[in-house]
Short mmCIF file of C-alpha atoms and ligand atoms in Angstrom, two decimals:
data_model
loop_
_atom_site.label_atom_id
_atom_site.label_comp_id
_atom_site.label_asym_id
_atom_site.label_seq_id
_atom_site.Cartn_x
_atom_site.Cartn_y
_atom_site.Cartn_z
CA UNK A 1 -29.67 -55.91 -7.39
CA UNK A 2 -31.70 -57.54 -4.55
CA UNK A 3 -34.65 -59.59 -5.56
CA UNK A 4 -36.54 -56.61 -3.54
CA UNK A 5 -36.09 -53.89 -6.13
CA UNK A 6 -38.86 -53.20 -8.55
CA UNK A 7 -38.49 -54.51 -12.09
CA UNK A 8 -38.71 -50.71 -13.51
CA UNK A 9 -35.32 -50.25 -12.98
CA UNK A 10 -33.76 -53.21 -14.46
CA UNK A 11 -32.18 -51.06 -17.40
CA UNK A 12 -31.81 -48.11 -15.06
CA UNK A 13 -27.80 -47.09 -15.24
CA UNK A 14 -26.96 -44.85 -12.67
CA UNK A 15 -25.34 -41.46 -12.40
CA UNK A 16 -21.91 -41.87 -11.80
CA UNK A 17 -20.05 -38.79 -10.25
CA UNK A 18 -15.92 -38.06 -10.72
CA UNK A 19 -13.94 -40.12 -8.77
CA UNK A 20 -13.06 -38.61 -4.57
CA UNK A 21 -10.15 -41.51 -4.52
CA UNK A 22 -8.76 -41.08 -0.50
CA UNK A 23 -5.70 -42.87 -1.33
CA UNK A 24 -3.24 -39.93 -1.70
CA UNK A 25 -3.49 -36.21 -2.25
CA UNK A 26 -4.50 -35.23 -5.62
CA UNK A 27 -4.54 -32.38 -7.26
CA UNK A 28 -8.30 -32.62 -8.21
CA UNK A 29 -9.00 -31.31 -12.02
CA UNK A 30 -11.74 -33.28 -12.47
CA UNK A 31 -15.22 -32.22 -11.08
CA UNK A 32 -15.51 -28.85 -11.82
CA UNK A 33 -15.10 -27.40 -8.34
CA UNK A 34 -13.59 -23.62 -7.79
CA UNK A 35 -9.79 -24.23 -6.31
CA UNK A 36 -10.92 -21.44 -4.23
CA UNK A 37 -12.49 -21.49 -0.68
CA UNK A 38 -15.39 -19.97 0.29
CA UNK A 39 -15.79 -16.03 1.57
CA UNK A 40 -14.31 -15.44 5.02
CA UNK A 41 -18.17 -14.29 5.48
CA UNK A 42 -19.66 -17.70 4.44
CA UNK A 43 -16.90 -19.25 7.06
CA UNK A 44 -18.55 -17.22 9.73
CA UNK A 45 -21.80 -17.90 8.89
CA UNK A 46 -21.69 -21.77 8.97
CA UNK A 47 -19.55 -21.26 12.40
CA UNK A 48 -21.92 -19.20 13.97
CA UNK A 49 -24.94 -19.74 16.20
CA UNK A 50 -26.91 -21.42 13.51
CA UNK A 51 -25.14 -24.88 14.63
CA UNK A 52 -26.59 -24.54 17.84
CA UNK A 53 -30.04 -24.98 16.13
CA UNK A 54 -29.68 -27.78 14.08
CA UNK A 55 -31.90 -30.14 16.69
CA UNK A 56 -34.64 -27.51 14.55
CA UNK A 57 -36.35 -28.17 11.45
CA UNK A 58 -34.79 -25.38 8.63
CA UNK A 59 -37.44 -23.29 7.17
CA UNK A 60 -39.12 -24.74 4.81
CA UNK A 61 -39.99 -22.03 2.56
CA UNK A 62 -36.00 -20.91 2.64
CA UNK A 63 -37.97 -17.48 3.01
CA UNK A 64 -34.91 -15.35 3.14
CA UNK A 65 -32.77 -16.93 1.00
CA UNK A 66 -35.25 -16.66 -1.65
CA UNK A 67 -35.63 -13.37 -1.09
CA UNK A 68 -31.80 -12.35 -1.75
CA UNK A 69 -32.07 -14.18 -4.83
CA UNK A 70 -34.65 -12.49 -6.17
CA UNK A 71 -33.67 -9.33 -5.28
CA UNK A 72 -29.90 -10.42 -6.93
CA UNK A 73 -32.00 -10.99 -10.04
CA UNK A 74 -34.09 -8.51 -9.84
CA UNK A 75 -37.48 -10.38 -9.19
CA UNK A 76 -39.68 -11.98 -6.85
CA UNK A 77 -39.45 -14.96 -4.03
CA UNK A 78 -42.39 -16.63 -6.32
CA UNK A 79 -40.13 -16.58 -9.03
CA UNK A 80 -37.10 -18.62 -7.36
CA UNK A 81 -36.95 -22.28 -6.12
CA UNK A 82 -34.12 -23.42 -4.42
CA UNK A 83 -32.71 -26.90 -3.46
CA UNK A 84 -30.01 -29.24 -2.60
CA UNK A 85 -27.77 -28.84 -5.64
CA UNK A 86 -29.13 -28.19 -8.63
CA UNK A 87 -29.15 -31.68 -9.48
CA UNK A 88 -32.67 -31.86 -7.53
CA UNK A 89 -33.96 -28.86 -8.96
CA UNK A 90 -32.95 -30.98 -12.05
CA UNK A 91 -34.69 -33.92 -10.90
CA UNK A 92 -37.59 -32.27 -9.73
CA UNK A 93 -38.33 -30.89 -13.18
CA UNK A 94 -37.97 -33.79 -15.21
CA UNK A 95 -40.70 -35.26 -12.60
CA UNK A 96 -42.99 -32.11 -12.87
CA UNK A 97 -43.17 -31.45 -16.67
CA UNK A 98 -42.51 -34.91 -18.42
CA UNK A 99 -44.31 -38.52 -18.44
CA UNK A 100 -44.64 -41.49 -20.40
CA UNK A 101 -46.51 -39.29 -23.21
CA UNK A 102 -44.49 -36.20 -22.48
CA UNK A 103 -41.04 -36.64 -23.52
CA UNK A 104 -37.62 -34.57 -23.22
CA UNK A 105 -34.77 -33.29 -25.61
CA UNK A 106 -31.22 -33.00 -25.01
CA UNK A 107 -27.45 -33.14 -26.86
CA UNK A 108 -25.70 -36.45 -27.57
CA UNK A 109 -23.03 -34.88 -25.36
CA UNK A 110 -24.05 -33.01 -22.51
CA UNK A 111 -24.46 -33.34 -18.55
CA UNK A 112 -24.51 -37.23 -18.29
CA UNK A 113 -27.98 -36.77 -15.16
CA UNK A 114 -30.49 -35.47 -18.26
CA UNK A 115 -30.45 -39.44 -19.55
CA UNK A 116 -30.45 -40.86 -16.06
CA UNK A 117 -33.66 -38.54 -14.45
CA UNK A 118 -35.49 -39.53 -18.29
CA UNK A 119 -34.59 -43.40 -17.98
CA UNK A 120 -35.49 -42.82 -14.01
CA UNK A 121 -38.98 -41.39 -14.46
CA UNK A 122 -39.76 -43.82 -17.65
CA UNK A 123 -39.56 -40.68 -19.74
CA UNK A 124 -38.92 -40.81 -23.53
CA UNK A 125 -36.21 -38.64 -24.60
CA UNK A 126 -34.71 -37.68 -28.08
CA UNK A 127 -31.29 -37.44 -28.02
CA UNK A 128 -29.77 -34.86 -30.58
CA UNK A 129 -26.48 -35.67 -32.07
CA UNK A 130 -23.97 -31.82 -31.29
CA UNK A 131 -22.70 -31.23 -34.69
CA UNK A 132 -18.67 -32.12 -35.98
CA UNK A 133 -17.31 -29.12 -34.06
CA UNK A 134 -19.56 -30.46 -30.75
CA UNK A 135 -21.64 -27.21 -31.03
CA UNK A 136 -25.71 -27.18 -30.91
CA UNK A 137 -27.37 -26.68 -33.97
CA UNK A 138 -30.17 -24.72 -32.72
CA UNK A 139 -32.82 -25.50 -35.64
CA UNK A 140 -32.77 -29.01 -34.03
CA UNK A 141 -34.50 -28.13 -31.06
CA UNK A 142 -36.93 -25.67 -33.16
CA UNK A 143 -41.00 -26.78 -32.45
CA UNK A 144 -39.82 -30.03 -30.68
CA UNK A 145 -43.02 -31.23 -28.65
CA UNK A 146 -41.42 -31.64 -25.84
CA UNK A 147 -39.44 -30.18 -22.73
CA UNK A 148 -36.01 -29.45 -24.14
CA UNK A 149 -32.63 -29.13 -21.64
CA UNK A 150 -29.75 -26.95 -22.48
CA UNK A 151 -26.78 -27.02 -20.68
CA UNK A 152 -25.03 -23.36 -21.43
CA UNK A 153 -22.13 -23.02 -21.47
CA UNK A 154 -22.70 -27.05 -22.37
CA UNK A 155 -20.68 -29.48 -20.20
CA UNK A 156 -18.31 -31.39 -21.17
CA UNK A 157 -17.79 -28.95 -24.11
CA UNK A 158 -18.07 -25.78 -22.18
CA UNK A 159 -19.52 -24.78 -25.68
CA UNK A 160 -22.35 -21.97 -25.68
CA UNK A 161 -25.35 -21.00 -27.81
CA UNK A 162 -26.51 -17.22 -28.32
CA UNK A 163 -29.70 -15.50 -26.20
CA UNK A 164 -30.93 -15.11 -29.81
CA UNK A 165 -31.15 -19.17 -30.38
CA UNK A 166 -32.35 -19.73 -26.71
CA UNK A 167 -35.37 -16.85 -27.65
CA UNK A 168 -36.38 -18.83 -30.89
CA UNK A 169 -36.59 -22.06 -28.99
CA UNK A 170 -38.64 -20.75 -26.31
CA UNK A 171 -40.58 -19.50 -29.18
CA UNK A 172 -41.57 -22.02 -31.25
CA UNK A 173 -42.28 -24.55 -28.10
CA UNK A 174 -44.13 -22.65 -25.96
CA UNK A 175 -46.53 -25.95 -24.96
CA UNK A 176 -42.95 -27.52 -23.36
CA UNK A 177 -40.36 -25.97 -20.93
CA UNK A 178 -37.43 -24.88 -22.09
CA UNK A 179 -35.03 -25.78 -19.46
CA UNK A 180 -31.66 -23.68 -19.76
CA UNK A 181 -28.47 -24.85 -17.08
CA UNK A 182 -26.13 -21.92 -16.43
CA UNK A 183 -24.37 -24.07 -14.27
CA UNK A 184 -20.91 -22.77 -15.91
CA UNK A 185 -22.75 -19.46 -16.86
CA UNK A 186 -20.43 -16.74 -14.26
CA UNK A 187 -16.91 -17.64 -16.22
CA UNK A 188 -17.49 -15.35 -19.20
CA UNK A 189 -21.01 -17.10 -20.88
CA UNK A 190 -24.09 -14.48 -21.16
CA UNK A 191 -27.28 -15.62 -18.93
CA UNK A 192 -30.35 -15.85 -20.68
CA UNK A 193 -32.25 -14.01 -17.68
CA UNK A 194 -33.05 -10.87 -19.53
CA UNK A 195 -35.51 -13.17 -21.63
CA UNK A 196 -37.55 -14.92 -18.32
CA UNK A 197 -40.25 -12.00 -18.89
CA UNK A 198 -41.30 -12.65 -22.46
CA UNK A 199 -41.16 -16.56 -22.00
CA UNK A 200 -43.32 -17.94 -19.73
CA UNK A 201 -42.22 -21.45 -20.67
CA UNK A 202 -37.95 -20.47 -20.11
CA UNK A 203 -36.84 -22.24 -16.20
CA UNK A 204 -32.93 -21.13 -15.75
CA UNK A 205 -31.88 -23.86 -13.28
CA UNK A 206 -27.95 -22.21 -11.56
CA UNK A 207 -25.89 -23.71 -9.06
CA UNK A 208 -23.55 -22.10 -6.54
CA UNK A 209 -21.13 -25.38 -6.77
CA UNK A 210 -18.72 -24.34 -9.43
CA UNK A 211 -18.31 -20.41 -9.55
CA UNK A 212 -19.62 -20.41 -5.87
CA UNK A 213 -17.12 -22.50 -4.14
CA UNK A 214 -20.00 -24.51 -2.08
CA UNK A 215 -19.88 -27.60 -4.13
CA UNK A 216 -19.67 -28.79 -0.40
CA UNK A 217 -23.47 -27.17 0.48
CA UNK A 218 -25.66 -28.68 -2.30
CA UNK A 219 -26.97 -25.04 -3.66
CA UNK A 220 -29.41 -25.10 -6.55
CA UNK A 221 -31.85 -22.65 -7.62
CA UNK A 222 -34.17 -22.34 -10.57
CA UNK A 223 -35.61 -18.59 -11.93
CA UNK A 224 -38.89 -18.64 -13.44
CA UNK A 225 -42.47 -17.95 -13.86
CA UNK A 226 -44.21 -17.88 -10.48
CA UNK A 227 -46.49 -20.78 -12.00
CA UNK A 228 -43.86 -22.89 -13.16
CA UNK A 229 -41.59 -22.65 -9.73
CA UNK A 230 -44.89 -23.07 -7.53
CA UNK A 231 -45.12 -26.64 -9.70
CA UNK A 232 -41.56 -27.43 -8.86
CA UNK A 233 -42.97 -26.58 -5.11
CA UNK A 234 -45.36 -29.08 -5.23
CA UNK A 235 -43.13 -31.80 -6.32
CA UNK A 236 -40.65 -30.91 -3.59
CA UNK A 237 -43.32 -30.66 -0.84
CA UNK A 238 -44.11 -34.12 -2.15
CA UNK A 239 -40.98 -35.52 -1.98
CA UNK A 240 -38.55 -33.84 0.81
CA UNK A 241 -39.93 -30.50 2.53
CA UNK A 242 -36.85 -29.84 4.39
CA UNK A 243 -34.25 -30.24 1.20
CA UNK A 244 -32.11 -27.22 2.55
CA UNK A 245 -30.69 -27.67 5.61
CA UNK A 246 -29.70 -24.95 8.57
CA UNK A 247 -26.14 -24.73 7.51
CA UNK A 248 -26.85 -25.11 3.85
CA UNK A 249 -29.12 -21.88 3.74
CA UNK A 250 -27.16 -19.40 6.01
CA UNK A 251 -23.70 -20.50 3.60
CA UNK A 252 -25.84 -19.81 0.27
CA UNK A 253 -27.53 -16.10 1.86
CA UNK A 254 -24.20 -14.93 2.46
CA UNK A 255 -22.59 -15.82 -0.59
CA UNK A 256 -24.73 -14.16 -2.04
CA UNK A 257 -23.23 -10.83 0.12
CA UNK A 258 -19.92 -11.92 -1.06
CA UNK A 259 -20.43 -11.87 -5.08
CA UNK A 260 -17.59 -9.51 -5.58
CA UNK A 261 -15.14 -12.35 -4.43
CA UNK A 262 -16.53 -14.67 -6.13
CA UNK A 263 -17.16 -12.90 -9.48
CA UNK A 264 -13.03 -12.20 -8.96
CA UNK A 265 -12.28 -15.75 -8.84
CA UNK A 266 -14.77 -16.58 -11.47
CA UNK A 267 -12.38 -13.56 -14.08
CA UNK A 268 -9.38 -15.27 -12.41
CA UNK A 269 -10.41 -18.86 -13.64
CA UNK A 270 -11.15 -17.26 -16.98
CA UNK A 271 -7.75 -15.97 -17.33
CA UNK A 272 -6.25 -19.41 -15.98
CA UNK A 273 -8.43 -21.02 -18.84
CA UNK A 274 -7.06 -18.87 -21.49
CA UNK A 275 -3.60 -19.84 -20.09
CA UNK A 276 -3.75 -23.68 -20.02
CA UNK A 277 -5.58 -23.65 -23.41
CA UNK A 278 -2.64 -21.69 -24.88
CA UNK A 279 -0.24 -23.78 -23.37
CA UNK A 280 -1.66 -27.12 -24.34
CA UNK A 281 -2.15 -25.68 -27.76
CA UNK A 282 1.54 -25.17 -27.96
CA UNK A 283 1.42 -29.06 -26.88
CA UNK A 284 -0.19 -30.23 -29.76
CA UNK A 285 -3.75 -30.41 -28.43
CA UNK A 286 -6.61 -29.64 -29.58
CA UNK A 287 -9.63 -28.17 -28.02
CA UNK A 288 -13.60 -26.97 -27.92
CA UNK A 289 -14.09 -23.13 -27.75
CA UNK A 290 -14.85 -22.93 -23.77
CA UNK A 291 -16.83 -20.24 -21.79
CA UNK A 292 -16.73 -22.54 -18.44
CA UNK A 293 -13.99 -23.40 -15.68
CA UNK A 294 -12.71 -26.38 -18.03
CA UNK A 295 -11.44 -27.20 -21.10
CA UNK A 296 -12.26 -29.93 -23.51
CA UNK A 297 -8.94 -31.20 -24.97
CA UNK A 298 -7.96 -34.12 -27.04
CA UNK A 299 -4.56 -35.38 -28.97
CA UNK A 300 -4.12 -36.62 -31.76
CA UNK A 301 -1.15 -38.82 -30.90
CA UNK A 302 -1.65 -39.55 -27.57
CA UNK A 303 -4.85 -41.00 -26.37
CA UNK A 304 -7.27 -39.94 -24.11
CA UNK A 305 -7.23 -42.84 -21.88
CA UNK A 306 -3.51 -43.16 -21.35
CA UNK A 307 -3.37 -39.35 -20.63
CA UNK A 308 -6.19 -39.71 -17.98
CA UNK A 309 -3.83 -42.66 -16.39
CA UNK A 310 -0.64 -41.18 -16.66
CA UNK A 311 -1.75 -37.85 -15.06
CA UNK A 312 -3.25 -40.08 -12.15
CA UNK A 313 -0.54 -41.65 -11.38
CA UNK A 314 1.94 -38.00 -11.18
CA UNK A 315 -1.04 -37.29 -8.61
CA UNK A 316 -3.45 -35.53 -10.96
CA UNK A 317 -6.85 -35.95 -11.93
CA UNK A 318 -8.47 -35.07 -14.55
CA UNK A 319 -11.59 -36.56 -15.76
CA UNK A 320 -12.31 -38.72 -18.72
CA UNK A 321 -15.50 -40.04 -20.19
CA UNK A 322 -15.94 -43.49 -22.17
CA UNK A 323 -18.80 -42.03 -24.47
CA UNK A 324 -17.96 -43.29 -27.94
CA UNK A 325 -18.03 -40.26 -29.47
CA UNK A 326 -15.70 -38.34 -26.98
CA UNK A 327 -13.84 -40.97 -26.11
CA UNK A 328 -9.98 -39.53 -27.01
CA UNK A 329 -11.06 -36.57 -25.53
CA UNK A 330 -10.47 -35.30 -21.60
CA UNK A 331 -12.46 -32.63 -19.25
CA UNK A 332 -9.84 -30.57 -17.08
CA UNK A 333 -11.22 -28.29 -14.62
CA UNK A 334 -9.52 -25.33 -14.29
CA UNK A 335 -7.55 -24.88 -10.92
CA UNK A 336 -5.49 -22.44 -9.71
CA UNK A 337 -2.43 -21.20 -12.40
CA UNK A 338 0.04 -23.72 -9.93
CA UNK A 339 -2.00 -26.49 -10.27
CA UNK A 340 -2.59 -26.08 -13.69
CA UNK A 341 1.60 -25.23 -14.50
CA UNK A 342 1.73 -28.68 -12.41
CA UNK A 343 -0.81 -30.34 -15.02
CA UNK A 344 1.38 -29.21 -17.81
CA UNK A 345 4.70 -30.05 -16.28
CA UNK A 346 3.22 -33.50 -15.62
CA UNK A 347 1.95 -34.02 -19.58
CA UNK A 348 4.94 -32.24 -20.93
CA UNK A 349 6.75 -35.53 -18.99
CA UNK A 350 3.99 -37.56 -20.07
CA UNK A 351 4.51 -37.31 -23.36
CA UNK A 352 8.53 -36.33 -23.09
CA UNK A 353 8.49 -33.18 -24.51
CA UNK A 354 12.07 -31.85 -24.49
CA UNK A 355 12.13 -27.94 -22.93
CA UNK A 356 13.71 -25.83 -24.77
C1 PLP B 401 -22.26 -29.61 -11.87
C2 PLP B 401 -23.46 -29.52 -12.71
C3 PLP B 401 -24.74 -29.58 -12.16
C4 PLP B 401 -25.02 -30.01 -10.73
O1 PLP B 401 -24.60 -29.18 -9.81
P1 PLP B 401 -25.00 -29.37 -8.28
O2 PLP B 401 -25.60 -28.06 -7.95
O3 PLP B 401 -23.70 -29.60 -7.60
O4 PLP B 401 -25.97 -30.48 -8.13
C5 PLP B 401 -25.83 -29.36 -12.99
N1 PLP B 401 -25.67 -29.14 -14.30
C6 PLP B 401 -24.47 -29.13 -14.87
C7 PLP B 401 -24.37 -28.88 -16.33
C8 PLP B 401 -23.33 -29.33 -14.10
O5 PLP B 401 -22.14 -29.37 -14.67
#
């Protein structure tokens, strides 16, 4: 740290994203991105004229995609915000609805930004411990007073909590945002969007990097109540006006076109998932119940660590995270059924299982 930076972020630990190592091709099973490429009509889009215009300022209001999302969802431009990965939208939010007197909730285990935008923007946050099988116990987040963030499906558990549990929270807080991320929600998990008209306070935050195939893009987009997304306006117009750019917004309007494809790779994951669990179960592993496109797996007899090492060096990564609590355990994203036969192959070497 220079002797330039400001003194408010001298505990400040930063984000940090899965490894993009250049040295050698990978087979990459460890950031959650779809194996599979984007539509042949997103390809045209971002290779058409649009290009040609980038010495123009993007529309600021991202009028029209806004206006396919809502009617995707089935409601109005006011009630969508959209922004450069969901990680802003993310961002954004913990700026608009918390402070140094307004605090956040979140899991022990969940998506490792909630902690950094809290320590970030001074914000206090309670932390609630997942419980023994790494599931939310939803009675803890039951008349918190403050804004509470639920990953679901949860990352890195891929773990989900029922529309009935995400209704009584919204319930009993209805002071504080109740901040849902369906960022995993299109491989088999049930999206709480049916409940957005009773609960004025509910902000589903969605990203079109993992089921999507444009981690590439930065997509994010939040659905909520036109009050609550014109707030997350005002921080944006307050921070970076033009947060979509050209090619960005043409990619994420025809995607949107293209849902069939990608809702057939999303049920093609799924199956892949169901797959690799069932093999690694024969394996001797051991695993969360997931609804998202990876699975949560530890060993008893082989560490986490030395699994994550071992893969890397057979050219496969997966990703593993030095929280205490998870520490023996690994995140593998689900690829395509090759890469993943080439995962187990490589573990089945790993830790010399004999074929029978
Ligand atoms: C990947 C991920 C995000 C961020 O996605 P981007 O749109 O790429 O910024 C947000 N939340 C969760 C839970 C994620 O896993």
């Amino acid at each position: 740290m220079s002797r330039f930076m400001s003194s408010r972020f001298d505990s400040l630990e930063e984000y940090v994203p899965g490894e993009q190592p250049r040295d050698r091709k990978y087979i990459k099973l460890n950031t959650n991105e779809s194996p599979y490429p984007p539509s042949d009509g997103v390809l045209k889009a971002v290779s058409s004229g649009e290009s040609e215009l980038l010495n123009l300022y993007p529309d600021p209001t991202a009028k029209e995609l806004k206006e396919k999302l809502a009617q995707r969802y089935e409601l109005k431009p006011e009630n969508v915000f959209v922004s450069n990965g969901s990680d802003e939208t993310l961002s954004f939010a913990f700026m608009a609805f918390c402070d140094k007197n307004h605090g956040v909730a979140f899991a022990d285990i969940t998506y490792g930004f909630y902690e950094v935008y809290a320590a970030l923007y001074g914000i206090d946050a309670k932390v609630i411990p997942l419980n023994d099988a790494l599931g939310i116990n939803p009675d803890d987040y039951i008349g918190l007073d403050r804004m509470i963030v639920i990953a679901n499906p949860n990352a890195p558990t891929g773990r989900v909590i029922s529309l009935n549990d995400i209704a009584r929270i919204a319930e009993s807080n209805p002071k504080n945002i109740v901040l849902i991320d369906e960022a995993y929600v299109d491989f088999g998990a049930e999206s709480c969007l049916c409940l957005l008209s009773k609960y004025k306070n509910l902000l589903i935050v969605r990203t079109y990097s993992k089921s999507r195939s444009l981690a590439g893009a930065r997509v994010g987009f939040a659905l909520g109540d036109a009050e609550v997304i014109s707030d997350l306006e005002k921080i944006k117009y307050s921070t970076n006006p033009y947060n979509m750019n050209r090619l960005t917004l043409v990619a994420a309007s025809r995607a949107i076109d293209d849902d069939s494809y990608y809702f057939g790779n999303a049920e093609m994951i799924a199956d892949t998932r169901k797959f690799t669990a069932c093999e690694l179960k024969k394996l001797g592993f051991e695993m969360t119940d997931s609804y998202a496109n990876f699975i949560f797996v530890e060993h008893k007899d082989f560490s986490g660590e030395m699994l994550y090492s071992e893969l890397k060096k057979r050219g496969i990564l997966i990703r593993h995270l030095s929280k205490e609590r998870i520490r023996n355990f690994n995140r593998i994203t689900i690829g395509t059924k090759e890469e993943m036969c080439a995962l187990i192959d490589a573990l089945k070497d790993i830790m010399q299982v004999k074929e029978s």
